[in-house]
Amino acid sequence: MNAIITATELASELTGNNPPVVLDVRWQLSVAKAAGEPPFDGRAAYASGHVPGAVYVDLDRELAGAPGARGRHPLPDLAVFGAAMRRAGVSAARPVIVYDGGQGWAAARAWWLLRWTGHPNVRVLDGGLPSWRGDLSVDEPVPSEGDFEPAPAAGGLLDADGAAALARSGVLFDARAGERYRGEVEPIDPVGGHIPGAVSAPTTENVGPDGRFLPTEELADRFKALGASDGTEVGVYCGSGVSGAHEVLALAVAGIPAALYVGSWSEWSSDPSRPVATGPDPQ
């Protein structure tokens, strides 16, 4: 099953016999906003207009736990996550489509969580809300309660030790911007640099100027050139497990399974005992 869907395909499915549950996960990293500018309000953006029938999901409160030693966006409490999904109408028998404001990171986080906890049919709207050509709604639906019960998979998730080991035994991609990987700048976390052995693979290079994913063949060629050859175990991390989910999604589009280190650099760099590499060399 393809992990992404076009706006045209979504419009068609919404009129079908088993229309998907649509989740609006608009979110932006507040610290990236200009000084003095108010934080991005995803719920207000949703209220101003959304895909008809879409239900708003709050990334910080429902798709992540409280910031702390495990990182800025650790795994959510599964009871909280499951309740949020059921409130939104998510059931195992209905497909789910997730979108955000166009960057794709937040939608990918929801996609990854649902897939990791056992939902069989989840896709991301390629290009996000900007790709939608239909009317927008300001009505907030109240869907029937869903029946989805999260059941985490045995694989697909890395902790800090697992990420360090995978950087040696397979391929561990760092999805952050290259300058953060090299340690030249670090606007958020205590230390700049990367996990020793990790390969720089900025997630921004997986999409075109319109925010949509590059063709499957181009993505596959990119990741193979970076070391994800057939049979290689692949993992991804980023700053806090959000843009990294987008890279896992890009790898899925390319047909390459990958695990996510959710704690990512925000967890790794908070522990002074963990080694840090700087510069363009993975080591």
PDB file of C-alpha atoms in Angstrom:
ATOM      1  CA  MET A   1       0.000   0.000   0.000  1.00  0.00           C
ATOM      2  CA  ASN A   2       1.315   3.427  -0.891  1.00  0.00           C
ATOM      3  CA  ALA A   3       2.086   5.589   2.125  1.00  0.00           C
ATOM      4  CA  ILE A   4       0.965   8.823   0.462  1.00  0.00           C
ATOM      5  CA  ILE A   5      -2.125  10.001  -1.399  1.00  0.00           C
ATOM      6  CA  THR A   6      -2.775  12.862  -3.796  1.00  0.00           C
ATOM      7  CA  ALA A   7      -5.431  15.504  -3.232  1.00  0.00           C
ATOM      8  CA  THR A   8      -7.343  14.220  -6.258  1.00  0.00           C
ATOM      9  CA  GLU A   9      -7.350  10.700  -4.840  1.00  0.00           C
ATOM     10  CA  LEU A  10      -8.472  11.979  -1.445  1.00  0.00           C
ATOM     11  CA  ALA A  11     -11.386  13.920  -2.964  1.00  0.00           C
ATOM     12  CA  SER A  12     -12.488  10.752  -4.750  1.00  0.00           C
ATOM     13  CA  GLU A  13     -12.222   8.566  -1.638  1.00  0.00           C
ATOM     14  CA  LEU A  14     -14.243  11.028   0.432  1.00  0.00           C
ATOM     15  CA  THR A  15     -17.237  10.323  -1.815  1.00  0.00           C
ATOM     16  CA  GLY A  16     -16.749   6.542  -1.772  1.00  0.00           C
ATOM     17  CA  ASN A  17     -18.501   3.779   0.137  1.00  0.00           C
ATOM     18  CA  ASN A  18     -15.919   3.691   2.931  1.00  0.00           C
ATOM     19  CA  PRO A  19     -14.638   7.261   3.225  1.00  0.00           C
ATOM     20  CA  PRO A  20     -11.450   7.700   5.227  1.00  0.00           C
ATOM     21  CA  VAL A  21     -11.086   9.385   8.575  1.00  0.00           C
ATOM     22  CA  VAL A  22      -9.184  12.620   7.917  1.00  0.00           C
ATOM     23  CA  LEU A  23      -6.876  14.088  10.545  1.00  0.00           C
ATOM     24  CA  ASP A  24      -5.594  17.675  10.485  1.00  0.00           C
ATOM     25  CA  VAL A  25      -2.256  17.867  12.321  1.00  0.00           C
ATOM     26  CA  ARG A  26      -1.101  21.394  11.565  1.00  0.00           C
ATOM     27  CA  TRP A  27       1.945  22.261  13.670  1.00  0.00           C
ATOM     28  CA  GLN A  28       5.138  24.277  13.527  1.00  0.00           C
ATOM     29  CA  LEU A  29       8.250  24.230  15.663  1.00  0.00           C
ATOM     30  CA  SER A  30       7.678  27.319  17.797  1.00  0.00           C
ATOM     31  CA  VAL A  31      11.346  27.949  18.505  1.00  0.00           C
ATOM     32  CA  ALA A  32      11.911  28.437  14.792  1.00  0.00           C
ATOM     33  CA  LYS A  33       9.623  31.467  14.758  1.00  0.00           C
ATOM     34  CA  ALA A  34      11.082  34.974  14.756  1.00  0.00           C
ATOM     35  CA  ALA A  35      11.762  36.542  18.138  1.00  0.00           C
ATOM     36  CA  GLY A  36       8.673  38.105  19.601  1.00  0.00           C
ATOM     37  CA  GLU A  37       6.291  36.411  17.190  1.00  0.00           C
ATOM     38  CA  PRO A  38       3.509  34.456  18.887  1.00  0.00           C
ATOM     39  CA  PRO A  39       3.713  30.639  18.718  1.00  0.00           C
ATOM     40  CA  PHE A  40       1.910  28.923  15.876  1.00  0.00           C
ATOM     41  CA  ASP A  41      -1.645  27.942  16.837  1.00  0.00           C
ATOM     42  CA  GLY A  42      -2.626  24.801  14.957  1.00  0.00           C
ATOM     43  CA  ARG A  43      -6.151  24.738  16.324  1.00  0.00           C
ATOM     44  CA  ALA A  44      -6.758  28.326  15.185  1.00  0.00           C
ATOM     45  CA  ALA A  45      -5.438  27.421  11.732  1.00  0.00           C
ATOM     46  CA  TYR A  46      -7.801  24.445  11.681  1.00  0.00           C
ATOM     47  CA  ALA A  47     -10.743  26.604  12.755  1.00  0.00           C
ATOM     48  CA  SER A  48     -10.076  29.053   9.936  1.00  0.00           C
ATOM     49  CA  GLY A  49     -10.545  26.343   7.307  1.00  0.00           C
ATOM     50  CA  HIS A  50      -9.870  22.642   6.853  1.00  0.00           C
ATOM     51  CA  VAL A  51     -10.671  19.707   4.578  1.00  0.00           C
ATOM     52  CA  PRO A  52     -14.394  18.988   5.096  1.00  0.00           C
ATOM     53  CA  GLY A  53     -14.868  16.377   7.803  1.00  0.00           C
ATOM     54  CA  ALA A  54     -11.297  16.582   9.079  1.00  0.00           C
ATOM     55  CA  VAL A  55     -10.703  16.378  12.836  1.00  0.00           C
ATOM     56  CA  TYR A  56      -7.920  18.367  14.498  1.00  0.00           C
ATOM     57  CA  VAL A  57      -5.208  16.476  16.378  1.00  0.00           C
ATOM     58  CA  ASP A  58      -2.707  18.272  18.618  1.00  0.00           C
ATOM     59  CA  LEU A  59       0.831  17.005  18.020  1.00  0.00           C
ATOM     60  CA  ASP A  60       2.316  18.329  21.253  1.00  0.00           C
ATOM     61  CA  ARG A  61      -0.469  16.973  23.488  1.00  0.00           C
ATOM     62  CA  GLU A  62      -1.761  13.883  21.677  1.00  0.00           C
ATOM     63  CA  LEU A  63       1.117  12.645  19.511  1.00  0.00           C
ATOM     64  CA  ALA A  64       3.894  13.229  22.050  1.00  0.00           C
ATOM     65  CA  GLY A  65       4.531  13.062  25.752  1.00  0.00           C
ATOM     66  CA  ALA A  66       5.728  15.925  27.923  1.00  0.00           C
ATOM     67  CA  PRO A  67       9.244  17.223  27.115  1.00  0.00           C
ATOM     68  CA  GLY A  68      11.953  15.949  29.430  1.00  0.00           C
ATOM     69  CA  ALA A  69      14.880  13.566  29.637  1.00  0.00           C
ATOM     70  CA  ARG A  70      13.425  11.446  26.825  1.00  0.00           C
ATOM     71  CA  GLY A  71      13.454  14.405  24.424  1.00  0.00           C
ATOM     72  CA  ARG A  72      11.246  17.260  23.296  1.00  0.00           C
ATOM     73  CA  HIS A  73       8.643  15.004  21.647  1.00  0.00           C
ATOM     74  CA  PRO A  74       8.878  11.598  23.316  1.00  0.00           C
ATOM     75  CA  LEU A  75       6.370   8.867  22.689  1.00  0.00           C
ATOM     76  CA  PRO A  76       2.906   9.746  23.970  1.00  0.00           C
ATOM     77  CA  ASP A  77       1.190   7.815  26.687  1.00  0.00           C
ATOM     78  CA  LEU A  78      -0.570   5.160  24.635  1.00  0.00           C
ATOM     79  CA  ALA A  79      -3.804   5.617  26.573  1.00  0.00           C
ATOM     80  CA  VAL A  80      -3.812   9.333  25.704  1.00  0.00           C
ATOM     81  CA  PHE A  81      -2.930   8.622  22.078  1.00  0.00           C
ATOM     82  CA  GLY A  82      -5.547   5.882  21.728  1.00  0.00           C
ATOM     83  CA  ALA A  83      -8.264   8.062  23.266  1.00  0.00           C
ATOM     84  CA  ALA A  84      -7.370  10.907  20.887  1.00  0.00           C
ATOM     85  CA  MET A  85      -7.575   8.608  17.886  1.00  0.00           C
ATOM     86  CA  ARG A  86     -10.918   7.138  18.946  1.00  0.00           C
ATOM     87  CA  ARG A  87     -12.261  10.653  19.590  1.00  0.00           C
ATOM     88  CA  ALA A  88     -11.286  11.485  16.020  1.00  0.00           C
ATOM     89  CA  GLY A  89     -13.237   8.468  14.749  1.00  0.00           C
ATOM     90  CA  VAL A  90     -10.272   6.222  14.002  1.00  0.00           C
ATOM     91  CA  SER A  91     -11.214   2.560  13.664  1.00  0.00           C
ATOM     92  CA  ALA A  92      -9.203  -0.372  12.406  1.00  0.00           C
ATOM     93  CA  ALA A  93     -11.600  -1.001   9.507  1.00  0.00           C
ATOM     94  CA  ARG A  94     -11.525   2.540   8.110  1.00  0.00           C
ATOM     95  CA  PRO A  95      -8.620   4.086   6.215  1.00  0.00           C
ATOM     96  CA  VAL A  96      -6.983   7.167   7.704  1.00  0.00           C
ATOM     97  CA  ILE A  97      -5.589  10.163   5.816  1.00  0.00           C
ATOM     98  CA  VAL A  98      -3.401  12.667   7.638  1.00  0.00           C
ATOM     99  CA  TYR A  99      -2.369  16.133   6.487  1.00  0.00           C
ATOM    100  CA  ASP A 100      -0.698  19.246   7.857  1.00  0.00           C
ATOM    101  CA  GLY A 101       0.105  22.722   6.598  1.00  0.00           C
ATOM    102  CA  GLY A 102       2.387  21.454   3.840  1.00  0.00           C
ATOM    103  CA  GLN A 103       5.731  20.715   5.481  1.00  0.00           C
ATOM    104  CA  GLY A 104       4.679  17.132   6.057  1.00  0.00           C
ATOM    105  CA  TRP A 105       6.553  16.591   9.311  1.00  0.00           C
ATOM    106  CA  ALA A 106       3.564  16.625  11.666  1.00  0.00           C
ATOM    107  CA  ALA A 107       1.436  14.487   9.359  1.00  0.00           C
ATOM    108  CA  ALA A 108       4.293  11.991   9.137  1.00  0.00           C
ATOM    109  CA  ARG A 109       4.501  11.827  12.931  1.00  0.00           C
ATOM    110  CA  ALA A 110       0.807  10.863  13.094  1.00  0.00           C
ATOM    111  CA  TRP A 111       1.282   8.402  10.219  1.00  0.00           C
ATOM    112  CA  TRP A 112       4.237   6.761  11.944  1.00  0.00           C
ATOM    113  CA  LEU A 113       2.493   6.469  15.293  1.00  0.00           C
ATOM    114  CA  LEU A 114      -0.624   4.929  13.791  1.00  0.00           C
ATOM    115  CA  ARG A 115       1.383   2.476  11.707  1.00  0.00           C
ATOM    116  CA  TRP A 116       3.681   1.567  14.621  1.00  0.00           C
ATOM    117  CA  THR A 117       0.681   0.932  16.874  1.00  0.00           C
ATOM    118  CA  GLY A 118      -1.013  -1.338  14.381  1.00  0.00           C
ATOM    119  CA  HIS A 119      -3.355   0.607  12.105  1.00  0.00           C
ATOM    120  CA  PRO A 120      -3.312  -1.197   8.728  1.00  0.00           C
ATOM    121  CA  ASN A 121      -4.263   1.654   6.397  1.00  0.00           C
ATOM    122  CA  VAL A 122      -2.771   5.121   6.948  1.00  0.00           C
ATOM    123  CA  ARG A 123      -1.595   7.592   4.305  1.00  0.00           C
ATOM    124  CA  VAL A 124      -0.313  11.150   4.239  1.00  0.00           C
ATOM    125  CA  LEU A 125      -1.723  13.783   1.901  1.00  0.00           C
ATOM    126  CA  ASP A 126       1.234  14.602  -0.323  1.00  0.00           C
ATOM    127  CA  GLY A 127       1.829  18.349  -0.205  1.00  0.00           C
ATOM    128  CA  GLY A 128      -0.514  18.864   2.736  1.00  0.00           C
ATOM    129  CA  LEU A 129      -3.382  21.325   2.815  1.00  0.00           C
ATOM    130  CA  PRO A 130      -1.870  23.586   0.097  1.00  0.00           C
ATOM    131  CA  SER A 131      -2.379  20.731  -2.375  1.00  0.00           C
ATOM    132  CA  TRP A 132      -6.126  20.525  -1.618  1.00  0.00           C
ATOM    133  CA  ARG A 133      -8.201  22.088  -4.407  1.00  0.00           C
ATOM    134  CA  GLY A 134     -11.657  21.596  -2.953  1.00  0.00           C
ATOM    135  CA  ASP A 135     -13.650  23.834  -0.662  1.00  0.00           C
ATOM    136  CA  LEU A 136     -12.571  24.328   2.936  1.00  0.00           C
ATOM    137  CA  SER A 137     -14.897  23.968   5.905  1.00  0.00           C
ATOM    138  CA  VAL A 138     -15.062  25.835   9.191  1.00  0.00           C
ATOM    139  CA  ASP A 139     -17.477  23.329  10.717  1.00  0.00           C
ATOM    140  CA  GLU A 140     -15.997  21.132  13.425  1.00  0.00           C
ATOM    141  CA  PRO A 141     -17.339  17.596  13.019  1.00  0.00           C
ATOM    142  CA  VAL A 142     -18.171  15.337  15.944  1.00  0.00           C
ATOM    143  CA  PRO A 143     -17.458  11.865  14.574  1.00  0.00           C
ATOM    144  CA  SER A 144     -18.733   8.643  16.037  1.00  0.00           C
ATOM    145  CA  GLU A 145     -16.300   7.140  18.532  1.00  0.00           C
ATOM    146  CA  GLY A 146     -13.737   4.911  16.838  1.00  0.00           C
ATOM    147  CA  ASP A 147     -12.540   1.529  18.053  1.00  0.00           C
ATOM    148  CA  PHE A 148      -8.786   1.808  17.469  1.00  0.00           C
ATOM    149  CA  GLU A 149      -6.682   0.299  20.252  1.00  0.00           C
ATOM    150  CA  PRO A 150      -2.931   0.966  19.936  1.00  0.00           C
ATOM    151  CA  ALA A 151      -0.829  -2.203  19.882  1.00  0.00           C
ATOM    152  CA  PRO A 152       2.851  -1.280  19.376  1.00  0.00           C
ATOM    153  CA  ALA A 153       4.893  -3.370  16.976  1.00  0.00           C
ATOM    154  CA  ALA A 154       7.930  -5.305  18.133  1.00  0.00           C
ATOM    155  CA  GLY A 155      10.149  -3.379  15.709  1.00  0.00           C
ATOM    156  CA  GLY A 156      10.287   0.008  14.049  1.00  0.00           C
ATOM    157  CA  LEU A 157      11.388   1.884  17.174  1.00  0.00           C
ATOM    158  CA  LEU A 158      14.920   2.688  18.344  1.00  0.00           C
ATOM    159  CA  ASP A 159      16.174   3.867  21.709  1.00  0.00           C
ATOM    160  CA  ALA A 160      19.508   5.653  22.209  1.00  0.00           C
ATOM    161  CA  ASP A 161      21.530   2.460  22.551  1.00  0.00           C
ATOM    162  CA  GLY A 162      19.811   0.916  19.540  1.00  0.00           C
ATOM    163  CA  ALA A 163      20.515   3.999  17.436  1.00  0.00           C
ATOM    164  CA  ALA A 164      24.198   3.949  18.429  1.00  0.00           C
ATOM    165  CA  ALA A 165      24.464   0.267  17.543  1.00  0.00           C
ATOM    166  CA  LEU A 166      22.674   0.699  14.217  1.00  0.00           C
ATOM    167  CA  ALA A 167      25.066   3.494  13.229  1.00  0.00           C
ATOM    168  CA  ARG A 168      27.768   0.804  13.305  1.00  0.00           C
ATOM    169  CA  SER A 169      25.918  -2.250  12.001  1.00  0.00           C
ATOM    170  CA  GLY A 170      23.606  -0.686   9.408  1.00  0.00           C
ATOM    171  CA  VAL A 171      22.723   2.854   8.351  1.00  0.00           C
ATOM    172  CA  LEU A 172      21.498   5.577  10.688  1.00  0.00           C
ATOM    173  CA  PHE A 173      20.273   8.687   8.872  1.00  0.00           C
ATOM    174  CA  ASP A 174      20.329  12.121  10.507  1.00  0.00           C
ATOM    175  CA  ALA A 175      17.365  14.002   9.013  1.00  0.00           C
ATOM    176  CA  ARG A 176      18.288  17.452  10.353  1.00  0.00           C
ATOM    177  CA  ALA A 177      19.820  20.272   8.337  1.00  0.00           C
ATOM    178  CA  GLY A 178      23.435  19.685   7.370  1.00  0.00           C
ATOM    179  CA  GLU A 179      24.790  22.547   9.474  1.00  0.00           C
ATOM    180  CA  ARG A 180      23.227  21.056  12.602  1.00  0.00           C
ATOM    181  CA  TYR A 181      24.623  17.623  11.756  1.00  0.00           C
ATOM    182  CA  ARG A 182      28.096  19.138  11.342  1.00  0.00           C
ATOM    183  CA  GLY A 183      27.766  21.040  14.609  1.00  0.00           C
ATOM    184  CA  GLU A 184      28.204  24.456  12.997  1.00  0.00           C
ATOM    185  CA  VAL A 185      24.990  25.749  14.581  1.00  0.00           C
ATOM    186  CA  GLU A 186      22.598  24.373  17.168  1.00  0.00           C
ATOM    187  CA  PRO A 187      19.594  26.613  17.818  1.00  0.00           C
ATOM    188  CA  ILE A 188      17.700  24.266  20.109  1.00  0.00           C
ATOM    189  CA  ASP A 189      19.685  21.542  21.835  1.00  0.00           C
ATOM    190  CA  PRO A 190      22.577  21.755  24.337  1.00  0.00           C
ATOM    191  CA  VAL A 191      25.262  20.475  21.953  1.00  0.00           C
ATOM    192  CA  GLY A 192      25.783  20.550  18.193  1.00  0.00           C
ATOM    193  CA  GLY A 193      26.918  17.585  16.123  1.00  0.00           C
ATOM    194  CA  HIS A 194      25.651  14.085  15.448  1.00  0.00           C
ATOM    195  CA  ILE A 195      25.593  10.520  16.692  1.00  0.00           C
ATOM    196  CA  PRO A 196      28.942   8.942  15.741  1.00  0.00           C
ATOM    197  CA  GLY A 197      28.520   6.903  12.572  1.00  0.00           C
ATOM    198  CA  ALA A 198      25.294   8.592  11.478  1.00  0.00           C
ATOM    199  CA  VAL A 199      24.955   9.747   7.874  1.00  0.00           C
ATOM    200  CA  SER A 200      23.641  13.211   7.023  1.00  0.00           C
ATOM    201  CA  ALA A 201      20.408  12.956   5.006  1.00  0.00           C
ATOM    202  CA  PRO A 202      18.356  16.163   5.426  1.00  0.00           C
ATOM    203  CA  THR A 203      14.677  15.404   5.070  1.00  0.00           C
ATOM    204  CA  THR A 204      14.197  18.661   3.152  1.00  0.00           C
ATOM    205  CA  GLU A 205      15.973  17.005   0.216  1.00  0.00           C
ATOM    206  CA  ASN A 206      13.233  14.371  -0.098  1.00  0.00           C
ATOM    207  CA  VAL A 207      10.714  16.859  -1.502  1.00  0.00           C
ATOM    208  CA  GLY A 208      10.481  19.291  -4.400  1.00  0.00           C
ATOM    209  CA  PRO A 209       9.813  23.036  -4.269  1.00  0.00           C
ATOM    210  CA  ASP A 210       6.075  22.340  -3.945  1.00  0.00           C
ATOM    211  CA  GLY A 211       6.596  20.281  -0.799  1.00  0.00           C
ATOM    212  CA  ARG A 212       5.617  17.036  -2.494  1.00  0.00           C
ATOM    213  CA  PHE A 213       7.799  13.963  -2.391  1.00  0.00           C
ATOM    214  CA  LEU A 214      10.252  13.343  -5.188  1.00  0.00           C
ATOM    215  CA  PRO A 215       9.374  10.427  -7.499  1.00  0.00           C
ATOM    216  CA  THR A 216       9.833   6.994  -5.975  1.00  0.00           C
ATOM    217  CA  GLU A 217      12.812   6.147  -8.163  1.00  0.00           C
ATOM    218  CA  GLU A 218      14.628   9.356  -7.213  1.00  0.00           C
ATOM    219  CA  LEU A 219      14.062   8.735  -3.528  1.00  0.00           C
ATOM    220  CA  ALA A 220      15.271   5.146  -3.832  1.00  0.00           C
ATOM    221  CA  ASP A 221      18.405   6.262  -5.686  1.00  0.00           C
ATOM    222  CA  ARG A 222      19.092   8.947  -3.086  1.00  0.00           C
ATOM    223  CA  PHE A 223      18.889   6.588  -0.131  1.00  0.00           C
ATOM    224  CA  LYS A 224      20.873   3.860  -1.846  1.00  0.00           C
ATOM    225  CA  ALA A 225      23.620   6.366  -2.633  1.00  0.00           C
ATOM    226  CA  LEU A 226      23.690   7.202   1.077  1.00  0.00           C
ATOM    227  CA  GLY A 227      24.136   3.551   2.034  1.00  0.00           C
ATOM    228  CA  ALA A 228      20.654   2.038   2.246  1.00  0.00           C
ATOM    229  CA  SER A 229      21.400  -0.893  -0.042  1.00  0.00           C
ATOM    230  CA  ASP A 230      19.256  -4.018  -0.213  1.00  0.00           C
ATOM    231  CA  GLY A 231      19.266  -5.908   3.067  1.00  0.00           C
ATOM    232  CA  THR A 232      20.740  -3.051   5.099  1.00  0.00           C
ATOM    233  CA  GLU A 233      18.985  -2.223   8.348  1.00  0.00           C
ATOM    234  CA  VAL A 234      18.013   1.450   8.356  1.00  0.00           C
ATOM    235  CA  GLY A 235      17.164   3.881  11.134  1.00  0.00           C
ATOM    236  CA  VAL A 236      16.421   7.606  11.296  1.00  0.00           C
ATOM    237  CA  TYR A 237      16.677  10.347  13.873  1.00  0.00           C
ATOM    238  CA  CYS A 238      16.281  14.126  13.836  1.00  0.00           C
ATOM    239  CA  GLY A 239      15.924  16.765  16.531  1.00  0.00           C
ATOM    240  CA  SER A 240      12.929  15.338  18.376  1.00  0.00           C
ATOM    241  CA  GLY A 241      11.319  12.588  16.307  1.00  0.00           C
ATOM    242  CA  VAL A 242       9.110  14.743  14.068  1.00  0.00           C
ATOM    243  CA  SER A 243      11.098  15.507  10.907  1.00  0.00           C
ATOM    244  CA  GLY A 244      12.649  12.060  11.336  1.00  0.00           C
ATOM    245  CA  ALA A 245       9.183  10.547  10.912  1.00  0.00           C
ATOM    246  CA  HIS A 246       8.989  12.404   7.602  1.00  0.00           C
ATOM    247  CA  GLU A 247      12.230  10.721   6.527  1.00  0.00           C
ATOM    248  CA  VAL A 248      10.845   7.324   7.546  1.00  0.00           C
ATOM    249  CA  LEU A 249       7.828   8.158   5.376  1.00  0.00           C
ATOM    250  CA  ALA A 250      10.094   9.091   2.446  1.00  0.00           C
ATOM    251  CA  LEU A 251      11.924   5.790   2.877  1.00  0.00           C
ATOM    252  CA  ALA A 252       8.573   3.954   2.867  1.00  0.00           C
ATOM    253  CA  VAL A 253       7.644   5.702  -0.389  1.00  0.00           C
ATOM    254  CA  ALA A 254      10.975   4.437  -1.756  1.00  0.00           C
ATOM    255  CA  GLY A 255      10.180   0.906  -0.575  1.00  0.00           C
ATOM    256  CA  ILE A 256      12.781   0.901   2.215  1.00  0.00           C
ATOM    257  CA  PRO A 257      11.628  -0.008   5.740  1.00  0.00           C
ATOM    258  CA  ALA A 258      13.197   2.042   8.522  1.00  0.00           C
ATOM    259  CA  ALA A 259      12.994   2.437  12.294  1.00  0.00           C
ATOM    260  CA  LEU A 260      12.663   5.766  14.112  1.00  0.00           C
ATOM    261  CA  TYR A 261      14.710   6.928  17.092  1.00  0.00           C
ATOM    262  CA  VAL A 262      11.969   9.029  18.655  1.00  0.00           C
ATOM    263  CA  GLY A 263      14.096  10.641  21.373  1.00  0.00           C
ATOM    264  CA  SER A 264      16.523  11.760  18.652  1.00  0.00           C
ATOM    265  CA  TRP A 265      19.129  14.450  19.200  1.00  0.00           C
ATOM    266  CA  SER A 266      17.111  16.180  21.922  1.00  0.00           C
ATOM    267  CA  GLU A 267      17.453  13.062  24.073  1.00  0.00           C
ATOM    268  CA  TRP A 268      20.958  12.089  22.956  1.00  0.00           C
ATOM    269  CA  SER A 269      22.513  15.520  23.532  1.00  0.00           C
ATOM    270  CA  SER A 270      20.952  15.899  26.991  1.00  0.00           C
ATOM    271  CA  ASP A 271      23.139  13.049  28.294  1.00  0.00           C
ATOM    272  CA  PRO A 272      26.762  14.276  28.613  1.00  0.00           C
ATOM    273  CA  SER A 273      28.028  10.696  28.736  1.00  0.00           C
ATOM    274  CA  ARG A 274      27.022  10.056  25.134  1.00  0.00           C
ATOM    275  CA  PRO A 275      29.656  10.755  22.449  1.00  0.00           C
ATOM    276  CA  VAL A 276      29.207  13.532  19.906  1.00  0.00           C
ATOM    277  CA  ALA A 277      30.773  13.741  16.445  1.00  0.00           C
ATOM    278  CA  THR A 278      31.164  16.984  14.511  1.00  0.00           C
ATOM    279  CA  GLY A 279      32.052  17.891  10.951  1.00  0.00           C
ATOM    280  CA  PRO A 280      30.979  16.238   7.687  1.00  0.00           C
ATOM    281  CA  ASP A 281      32.526  12.841   8.500  1.00  0.00           C
ATOM    282  CA  PRO A 282      30.054  10.390  10.076  1.00  0.00           C
ATOM    283  CA  GLN A 283      32.687   9.302  12.585  1.00  0.00           C
TER     284      GLN A 283
END
